[in-house]
């Protein structure tokens, strides 16, 4: 199995051609980053997920996003892809009050459905690391403190 290290490594998977008596007519190659992107988008669409990736990967990612002008949907997602199977690791931050077990179950369901439907690969495992809990309003409070003058200097 290959690991997604954001270098664009690829694997080959043969997708079946049902009803083709001559057999398979070639291979379809899907880059590991494609699987990571599909999984990342599915995770972000899950209710109760505030962000994907730990604080370090999000910090680096935000700099990369500013430079490239587009967000990286695979941030916080690592994949191992074989010829017919994929294993996925995801790091998330959940909203405070969201039952973590329910969020994890929903993440697994959405990611499995998306990856299997779009690639034909069997998802054999999805490991989820919850690295933090987001408190509603905590980002707003920090922004307000930074933007207001301190009152000491005019």
PDB file of C-alpha atoms in Angstrom:
ATOM      1  CA  UNK A   1       0.000   0.000   0.000  1.00  0.00           C
ATOM      2  CA  UNK A   2       1.154   3.521  -0.740  1.00  0.00           C
ATOM      3  CA  UNK A   3       0.835   6.424   1.635  1.00  0.00           C
ATOM      4  CA  UNK A   4      -0.471   9.845   0.637  1.00  0.00           C
ATOM      5  CA  UNK A   5       2.401  12.181   1.317  1.00  0.00           C
ATOM      6  CA  UNK A   6       1.078  14.983  -0.905  1.00  0.00           C
ATOM      7  CA  UNK A   7       3.643  14.190  -3.589  1.00  0.00           C
ATOM      8  CA  UNK A   8       0.997  12.956  -5.982  1.00  0.00           C
ATOM      9  CA  UNK A   9       1.880   9.278  -5.749  1.00  0.00           C
ATOM     10  CA  UNK A  10      -0.489   7.012  -7.616  1.00  0.00           C
ATOM     11  CA  UNK A  11      -1.733   3.485  -7.606  1.00  0.00           C
ATOM     12  CA  UNK A  12      -3.409   1.404 -10.239  1.00  0.00           C
ATOM     13  CA  UNK A  13      -6.804  -0.094  -9.736  1.00  0.00           C
ATOM     14  CA  UNK A  14      -8.728  -2.083 -12.279  1.00  0.00           C
ATOM     15  CA  UNK A  15     -12.357  -1.130 -12.279  1.00  0.00           C
ATOM     16  CA  UNK A  16     -14.639  -3.901 -13.492  1.00  0.00           C
ATOM     17  CA  UNK A  17     -16.471  -3.701 -16.786  1.00  0.00           C
ATOM     18  CA  UNK A  18     -19.649  -5.642 -16.119  1.00  0.00           C
ATOM     19  CA  UNK A  19     -20.973  -7.477 -19.138  1.00  0.00           C
ATOM     20  CA  UNK A  20     -17.685  -7.213 -21.041  1.00  0.00           C
ATOM     21  CA  UNK A  21     -16.940 -10.706 -22.291  1.00  0.00           C
ATOM     22  CA  UNK A  22     -13.481  -9.692 -23.527  1.00  0.00           C
ATOM     23  CA  UNK A  23     -12.425  -8.884 -19.959  1.00  0.00           C
ATOM     24  CA  UNK A  24     -10.897  -5.659 -18.706  1.00  0.00           C
ATOM     25  CA  UNK A  25      -9.713  -3.261 -21.377  1.00  0.00           C
ATOM     26  CA  UNK A  26      -6.962  -1.555 -19.454  1.00  0.00           C
ATOM     27  CA  UNK A  27      -6.456  -0.029 -16.061  1.00  0.00           C
ATOM     28  CA  UNK A  28      -7.674   3.104 -14.389  1.00  0.00           C
ATOM     29  CA  UNK A  29      -5.083   4.939 -12.337  1.00  0.00           C
ATOM     30  CA  UNK A  30      -6.322   7.046  -9.429  1.00  0.00           C
ATOM     31  CA  UNK A  31      -3.863   9.290  -7.582  1.00  0.00           C
ATOM     32  CA  UNK A  32      -3.785   8.921  -3.804  1.00  0.00           C
ATOM     33  CA  UNK A  33      -4.487  12.638  -3.546  1.00  0.00           C
ATOM     34  CA  UNK A  34      -7.788  12.072  -5.360  1.00  0.00           C
ATOM     35  CA  UNK A  35      -8.911   9.639  -2.656  1.00  0.00           C
ATOM     36  CA  UNK A  36      -7.724  12.050   0.058  1.00  0.00           C
ATOM     37  CA  UNK A  37      -9.595  14.937  -1.581  1.00  0.00           C
ATOM     38  CA  UNK A  38     -12.837  12.937  -1.850  1.00  0.00           C
ATOM     39  CA  UNK A  39     -12.543  11.895   1.797  1.00  0.00           C
ATOM     40  CA  UNK A  40     -11.700  15.449   2.921  1.00  0.00           C
ATOM     41  CA  UNK A  41     -14.735  16.923   1.201  1.00  0.00           C
ATOM     42  CA  UNK A  42     -17.001  14.239   2.700  1.00  0.00           C
ATOM     43  CA  UNK A  43     -15.629  14.964   6.197  1.00  0.00           C
ATOM     44  CA  UNK A  44     -16.134  18.723   5.816  1.00  0.00           C
ATOM     45  CA  UNK A  45     -19.776  18.153   4.844  1.00  0.00           C
ATOM     46  CA  UNK A  46     -20.447  16.327   8.127  1.00  0.00           C
ATOM     47  CA  UNK A  47     -22.536  18.139  10.744  1.00  0.00           C
ATOM     48  CA  UNK A  48     -20.640  18.811  13.957  1.00  0.00           C
ATOM     49  CA  UNK A  49     -17.211  18.967  12.297  1.00  0.00           C
ATOM     50  CA  UNK A  50     -15.715  22.425  12.804  1.00  0.00           C
ATOM     51  CA  UNK A  51     -12.443  21.832  10.935  1.00  0.00           C
ATOM     52  CA  UNK A  52     -10.314  19.089   9.442  1.00  0.00           C
ATOM     53  CA  UNK A  53      -6.668  18.766  10.471  1.00  0.00           C
ATOM     54  CA  UNK A  54      -4.769  19.552  13.635  1.00  0.00           C
ATOM     55  CA  UNK A  55      -3.616  23.028  14.547  1.00  0.00           C
ATOM     56  CA  UNK A  56      -0.185  22.575  12.918  1.00  0.00           C
ATOM     57  CA  UNK A  57      -1.541  21.301   9.605  1.00  0.00           C
ATOM     58  CA  UNK A  58      -4.238  23.993   9.618  1.00  0.00           C
ATOM     59  CA  UNK A  59      -1.641  26.728  10.255  1.00  0.00           C
ATOM     60  CA  UNK A  60       0.586  25.519   7.431  1.00  0.00           C
ATOM     61  CA  UNK A  61      -2.470  24.968   5.268  1.00  0.00           C
ATOM     62  CA  UNK A  62      -3.770  28.495   5.803  1.00  0.00           C
ATOM     63  CA  UNK A  63      -0.463  29.908   4.559  1.00  0.00           C
ATOM     64  CA  UNK A  64      -0.584  27.561   1.561  1.00  0.00           C
ATOM     65  CA  UNK A  65      -4.222  28.560   0.918  1.00  0.00           C
ATOM     66  CA  UNK A  66      -3.310  32.268   0.880  1.00  0.00           C
ATOM     67  CA  UNK A  67      -0.495  31.669  -1.590  1.00  0.00           C
ATOM     68  CA  UNK A  68      -2.429  29.359  -3.904  1.00  0.00           C
ATOM     69  CA  UNK A  69      -5.780  31.173  -3.436  1.00  0.00           C
ATOM     70  CA  UNK A  70      -7.554  27.805  -3.104  1.00  0.00           C
ATOM     71  CA  UNK A  71      -8.085  25.650  -0.013  1.00  0.00           C
ATOM     72  CA  UNK A  72      -6.613  22.139   0.084  1.00  0.00           C
ATOM     73  CA  UNK A  73      -9.540  19.756   0.637  1.00  0.00           C
ATOM     74  CA  UNK A  74      -7.198  16.898   1.522  1.00  0.00           C
ATOM     75  CA  UNK A  75      -5.677  18.754   4.512  1.00  0.00           C
ATOM     76  CA  UNK A  76      -5.949  16.605   7.643  1.00  0.00           C
ATOM     77  CA  UNK A  77      -6.524  13.418   5.632  1.00  0.00           C
ATOM     78  CA  UNK A  78      -4.006  10.653   4.975  1.00  0.00           C
ATOM     79  CA  UNK A  79      -4.714   7.620   2.838  1.00  0.00           C
ATOM     80  CA  UNK A  80      -3.147   4.282   2.075  1.00  0.00           C
ATOM     81  CA  UNK A  81      -4.358   2.894  -1.211  1.00  0.00           C
ATOM     82  CA  UNK A  82      -3.888  -0.571  -2.644  1.00  0.00           C
ATOM     83  CA  UNK A  83      -5.160  -2.062  -5.880  1.00  0.00           C
ATOM     84  CA  UNK A  84      -8.708  -2.553  -4.611  1.00  0.00           C
ATOM     85  CA  UNK A  85      -8.805  -1.144  -1.072  1.00  0.00           C
ATOM     86  CA  UNK A  86      -8.185   2.090   0.817  1.00  0.00           C
ATOM     87  CA  UNK A  87      -7.505   2.905   4.469  1.00  0.00           C
ATOM     88  CA  UNK A  88      -8.074   6.479   5.609  1.00  0.00           C
ATOM     89  CA  UNK A  89      -6.873   8.521   8.612  1.00  0.00           C
ATOM     90  CA  UNK A  90      -8.666  11.772   9.443  1.00  0.00           C
ATOM     91  CA  UNK A  91      -7.954  14.414  12.077  1.00  0.00           C
ATOM     92  CA  UNK A  92     -10.862  16.675  13.021  1.00  0.00           C
ATOM     93  CA  UNK A  93     -12.000  19.372  15.417  1.00  0.00           C
ATOM     94  CA  UNK A  94     -15.621  18.960  16.503  1.00  0.00           C
ATOM     95  CA  UNK A  95     -18.108  21.543  17.695  1.00  0.00           C
ATOM     96  CA  UNK A  96     -18.620  21.663  21.464  1.00  0.00           C
ATOM     97  CA  UNK A  97     -21.787  19.785  22.436  1.00  0.00           C
ATOM     98  CA  UNK A  98     -21.658  17.442  19.454  1.00  0.00           C
ATOM     99  CA  UNK A  99     -21.627  13.789  20.563  1.00  0.00           C
ATOM    100  CA  UNK A 100     -18.203  12.667  19.332  1.00  0.00           C
ATOM    101  CA  UNK A 101     -19.247   9.044  18.810  1.00  0.00           C
ATOM    102  CA  UNK A 102     -22.151  10.185  16.605  1.00  0.00           C
ATOM    103  CA  UNK A 103     -19.912  12.528  14.619  1.00  0.00           C
ATOM    104  CA  UNK A 104     -17.362   9.738  14.088  1.00  0.00           C
ATOM    105  CA  UNK A 105     -20.083   7.347  12.907  1.00  0.00           C
ATOM    106  CA  UNK A 106     -21.378   9.962  10.451  1.00  0.00           C
ATOM    107  CA  UNK A 107     -17.844  10.714   9.191  1.00  0.00           C
ATOM    108  CA  UNK A 108     -17.221   7.017   8.557  1.00  0.00           C
ATOM    109  CA  UNK A 109     -20.522   6.647   6.722  1.00  0.00           C
ATOM    110  CA  UNK A 110     -20.046   9.714   4.508  1.00  0.00           C
ATOM    111  CA  UNK A 111     -16.412   8.969   3.674  1.00  0.00           C
ATOM    112  CA  UNK A 112     -17.103   5.314   2.891  1.00  0.00           C
ATOM    113  CA  UNK A 113     -20.037   6.188   0.640  1.00  0.00           C
ATOM    114  CA  UNK A 114     -18.140   8.922  -1.213  1.00  0.00           C
ATOM    115  CA  UNK A 115     -14.886   7.016  -1.751  1.00  0.00           C
ATOM    116  CA  UNK A 116     -16.509   3.711  -2.696  1.00  0.00           C
ATOM    117  CA  UNK A 117     -19.018   5.357  -5.038  1.00  0.00           C
ATOM    118  CA  UNK A 118     -16.533   7.609  -6.798  1.00  0.00           C
ATOM    119  CA  UNK A 119     -13.496   5.302  -7.016  1.00  0.00           C
ATOM    120  CA  UNK A 120     -14.774   1.730  -6.757  1.00  0.00           C
ATOM    121  CA  UNK A 121     -12.241   1.070  -3.996  1.00  0.00           C
ATOM    122  CA  UNK A 122     -13.334  -0.794  -0.873  1.00  0.00           C
ATOM    123  CA  UNK A 123     -12.764   1.308   2.248  1.00  0.00           C
ATOM    124  CA  UNK A 124     -11.415  -1.142   4.835  1.00  0.00           C
ATOM    125  CA  UNK A 125     -10.879   1.283   7.724  1.00  0.00           C
ATOM    126  CA  UNK A 126     -11.280   4.900   8.709  1.00  0.00           C
ATOM    127  CA  UNK A 127      -9.320   6.055  11.745  1.00  0.00           C
ATOM    128  CA  UNK A 128     -10.521   9.315  13.259  1.00  0.00           C
ATOM    129  CA  UNK A 129      -8.465  11.474  15.618  1.00  0.00           C
ATOM    130  CA  UNK A 130     -10.433  14.193  17.393  1.00  0.00           C
ATOM    131  CA  UNK A 131      -7.727  16.701  18.230  1.00  0.00           C
ATOM    132  CA  UNK A 132      -9.831  19.493  19.729  1.00  0.00           C
ATOM    133  CA  UNK A 133     -13.287  20.836  20.524  1.00  0.00           C
ATOM    134  CA  UNK A 134     -14.352  24.217  19.153  1.00  0.00           C
ATOM    135  CA  UNK A 135     -16.311  26.576  21.374  1.00  0.00           C
ATOM    136  CA  UNK A 136     -18.802  28.708  19.443  1.00  0.00           C
ATOM    137  CA  UNK A 137     -17.736  32.347  19.445  1.00  0.00           C
ATOM    138  CA  UNK A 138     -14.149  31.700  20.480  1.00  0.00           C
ATOM    139  CA  UNK A 139     -12.782  32.741  17.062  1.00  0.00           C
ATOM    140  CA  UNK A 140     -14.958  35.871  17.056  1.00  0.00           C
ATOM    141  CA  UNK A 141     -13.638  36.904  20.470  1.00  0.00           C
ATOM    142  CA  UNK A 142     -10.011  36.633  19.324  1.00  0.00           C
ATOM    143  CA  UNK A 143     -10.683  38.667  16.166  1.00  0.00           C
ATOM    144  CA  UNK A 144     -12.387  41.436  18.131  1.00  0.00           C
ATOM    145  CA  UNK A 145      -9.484  41.683  20.591  1.00  0.00           C
ATOM    146  CA  UNK A 146      -6.966  41.964  17.759  1.00  0.00           C
ATOM    147  CA  UNK A 147      -8.912  44.605  15.839  1.00  0.00           C
ATOM    148  CA  UNK A 148      -9.770  46.960  18.722  1.00  0.00           C
ATOM    149  CA  UNK A 149      -7.243  49.466  19.984  1.00  0.00           C
ATOM    150  CA  UNK A 150      -5.987  48.710  23.453  1.00  0.00           C
ATOM    151  CA  UNK A 151      -7.049  52.072  24.878  1.00  0.00           C
ATOM    152  CA  UNK A 152      -3.506  52.796  26.080  1.00  0.00           C
ATOM    153  CA  UNK A 153      -2.401  54.684  22.996  1.00  0.00           C
ATOM    154  CA  UNK A 154      -4.214  57.179  20.777  1.00  0.00           C
TER     155      UNK A 154
END
